[in-house]
Amino acid sequence: MVHHSGSIQSFKQQKGMNISKSEITKENSLKPSRRSLPCLAQSYTYSKSLSQSTSLFQSTESESQAPTSITLISTDKAEQVNTEENQNDSVLKCSFADLSDFCLALGKDKDYTDESEHATYDRSRLINDFVTKDKSEFKTKLSKNDMNYIASSGPLFKDGKKRIDYILVYRKTNIQYDKRNTFEKNLRAEGLMLEKEPAIASPDIMFIKIHIPWDTLCKYAERLNIRMPFRKKCYYTDGRSKSMGRMQTYFRRIKNWMAHNPMVLDKSAFPDLEESDCYTGPFSRARIHHFIINNKDTFFSNATRSRIVYHMLERTKYENGISKVGIRKLINNGSYIAAFPPHEGAYKSSQPIKTHGPQNNRHLLYERWARWGMWYKHQPLDLIRLYFGEKIGLYFAWLGWYTGMLIPAAIVGLCVFFYGLFTMNKSQVSQEICKATEVFMCPLCDKNCSLQRLNDSCIYAKVTYLFDNGGTVFFAIFMAIWATVFLEFWKRRRSILTYTWDLIEWEEEEETLRPQFEAKYYKMEIVNPITGKPEPHQPSSDKVTRLLVSVSGIFFMISLVITAVFGVVVYRLVVMEQFASFKWNFIKQYWQFATSAAAVCINFIIIMLLNLAYEKIAYLLTNLEYPRTESEWENSFALKMFLFQFVNLNSSIFYIAFFLGRFVGHPGKYNKLFDRWRLEECHPSGCLIDLCLQMGVIMFLKQIWNNFMELGYPLIQNWWSRHKIKRGIHDASIPQWENDWNLQPMNLHGLMDEYLEMVLQFGFTTIFVAAFPLAPLLALLNNIIEIRLDAYKFVTQWRRPLPARATDIGIWLGILEGIGILAVITNAFVIAITSDYIPRFVYEYKYGPCANHVEQSENCLKGYVNNSLSFFDLSELGMGKSGYCRYRDYRGPPWSSKPYEFTLQYWHILAARLAFIIVFEHLVFGIKSFIAYLIPDVPKGLHERIRREKYLVQEMMYEAELEHLQQQRRKSGQPVHHEWP
């Protein structure tokens, strides 16, 4: 193949590669070799069917463009059709979805078995089988798709022909006229077509409609290495499929059942949902004859056209100077106030979609995805990707996958909760606490607290048992394994999506430098080792300096969060004395609960206030680093925002879980903060109830706040915009781009807020799940709402975002894996330190009634509560009382030789806790690693298919280029060979 490529290059250099399309249409095809014959035969069949169907369409050329040629190859010779020369024939006008329909009609659900390179193929039978199909059915299908293309073509210029690919908005009263004029002049010089139109509702607003012509599209598509279709796919299966008959039958039964599953979408409702089943390659104008171009208006999708226009807008100068470039800077300095691609039309229609069909893709997305009535349906990911781009499509794919994986976690967590609910009254610990009427607990504060009966904590003890029972350890292990399975199977799902959406090789080809990076380091260039071209380079010393400043800013903000948590702790110490002597009996009786609840609410307010500052600081620090590419900028910004908000949300939870009540001392010798405030103790039933309260309140309130800010706030703003428009105009038809302008723009940082919300929720669901088994259930209920809320927001409340491309969810996958590791550690510490699982375990097998008996006929936890409470002499408090009070600790009694010193049981429990942490972590990490090893990131069948397709693409390119060379030889009168010259 290297020799062949060299021959091609030498021949191109001789001919200069200046080949007109009229010459291409006169070329004759070459008989293909046996290597690529099976796939090419199906492609030839497809082309022949196109020639027989062209009469079904009428010409609707929208602008003066270069003619499109279609190469038709028969069994013995090639037929050429040119849209200029053959004017008696109609021009084929079909959307890219029609191409998919043709391809799928040929070989859908059929596997091609390539047993040998020397196998023989009956090409005439392949062709004739398709030609003899019912043409009336074919015509009906094409007509339906053609109408869908017309309806979804989007808004047009005033001539009704040129499609609007992008919209710029500015105010007439703005004084930055020179910058706009230079910018627009440079855009026209680059090949874009612009048209201005004033707004109807606001006379001060001016819209600039941008259209990108065919020649400019081709030039930038080649420059950006955009992959386009050039041959129909043929599927390959090896001989192993013969021995898998039973498995295929089993999977076929599951597939048939899924067809009747009410959650599955009705494919007939999505005429444009099926993707083109064709091989793709980087677009090249010199090799334009390789690609399947049936209609220049639909060859490049709306998303691709918008991406190319945005690429041009970002790299066009508006003033002299290397840094005076890009639409974003013009928006920042006020020259323009907005730039966005238009929606394809209204999302609602007066006619029902079942009888009249969708008006456009936006209407279809609203009816089949964004409506609340579709909450139980699967998501139309292919249509989401087609309309919003691969990046947003991957977000919704990940969100749907995460939500589906939460179902088993929620079920198991609910079972653990109900197990505690049904066995609560049988719990030995709860029974002993509720019956302890003569046991008095020592005062929990110095001034206003009195002795408290132990049975006053009966309710707290029962509630604590709901979350701290025999199923807690099992559920913690289950969730650690669940997190690994979720991430590993998501990697497989992502690999399938990237293959289906043709993103396998995209990142290496299309990742471009940020304009800010280019403008900053244009004087320092270095040769890119991959492309071999010079590009701006950031010196290592400059990069390290900027990173150090950024890291310093991060640590400063984290220290600010810790300071805020310390302030909340001081608040708890101050107000607990006040609540203990409050005049309301309810608060006085439950002063510990009131203290915790008030502290949680104050902490939540502080969290929300600090979040406002975090985003701006993270934005400044990220820009200070000058990331090289857009993905590097997004990853750096996302990491900072996650660190800030993760510490902000979880710092108070970590305090309650691991520090509350751990260093208080003992009666008569309490530790005090600043020698003034006595440190807070846990409730007599333990600290777990405080941890559950903290997690539940923050999780619930934050989800409500996020949902309001995501949907409620845009709804109010859009309603007010429509209200102002209705007051200003009467009986006027507002164009689509003006309606889009009145919608809210997508968040400045794209999907960062959406991912951040879900990743923080994932942390709540896994890190402290041992203390709150209902967290997966709350997350599941929230995500079911979140999917439709986000869908409704994207379709109806936001302007259409730029359809960006992506191969994965970026840095969020690494963050999720880090959370999974942290979850194992924190759950081990929660079980060992925060809960009473280890003390109960040690008592049961070392100090309880079953310690010295082989037969455990009685309850092994009998007497545990009395054993876990130490004695203190009340006379030492100076309160004028005698007797003894009890407190939670393992210390010697006043009458022992070493009063108030730690007993041997304390050290046994401490050793057991450390041993449990080590065993738990090693066991769970071992299971996680083993599962990750067993589950490959890419399915084996998909890996083989990708390798097979790469091989076939090379063969097809070989055949196409060889054919082109032979056609050139015929034109020049040179002898024709069937192999390389």
Tab-separated table of C-alpha atoms in Angstrom, residues 227 233 235-236 279 492 494-500 502-505 937-954:
chain	number	residue	atom	x	y	z
A	227	ARG	CA	-15.502	12.871	7.723
A	233	LYS	CA	-21.243	-0.478	4.789
A	235	TYR	CA	-21.277	-6.236	7.723
A	236	TYR	CA	-18.835	-8.998	8.423
A	279	TYR	CA	-18.194	4.314	5.382
A	492	ARG	CA	-18.496	0.140	26.665
A	494	ARG	CA	-19.499	5.168	25.006
A	495	SER	CA	-17.377	3.108	22.629
A	496	ILE	CA	-20.516	1.909	20.840
A	497	LEU	CA	-21.845	5.463	20.547
A	498	THR	CA	-18.546	6.849	19.256
A	499	TYR	CA	-18.491	4.111	16.635
A	500	THR	CA	-22.123	4.659	15.647
A	502	ASP	CA	-18.374	8.134	13.546
A	503	LEU	CA	-16.186	9.657	16.259
A	504	ILE	CA	-13.497	6.972	16.491
A	505	GLU	CA	-10.737	9.073	14.929
A	937	ASP	CA	-13.804	-0.940	27.581
A	938	VAL	CA	-14.602	-1.899	23.980
A	939	PRO	CA	-16.753	-4.968	23.170
A	940	LYS	CA	-14.803	-7.607	21.309
A	941	GLY	CA	-17.249	-7.705	18.417
A	942	LEU	CA	-17.049	-3.938	18.018
A	943	HIS	CA	-13.256	-4.004	18.137
A	944	GLU	CA	-13.179	-6.562	15.332
A	945	ARG	CA	-15.705	-4.592	13.301
A	946	ILE	CA	-13.663	-1.396	13.611
A	947	ARG	CA	-10.521	-3.188	12.424
A	948	ARG	CA	-12.460	-4.812	9.583
A	949	GLU	CA	-13.881	-1.484	8.449
A	950	LYS	CA	-10.482	0.197	8.495
A	951	TYR	CA	-9.240	-2.557	6.211
A	952	LEU	CA	-12.224	-2.217	3.872
A	953	VAL	CA	-11.882	1.571	3.754
A	954	GLN	CA	-8.269	1.217	2.645
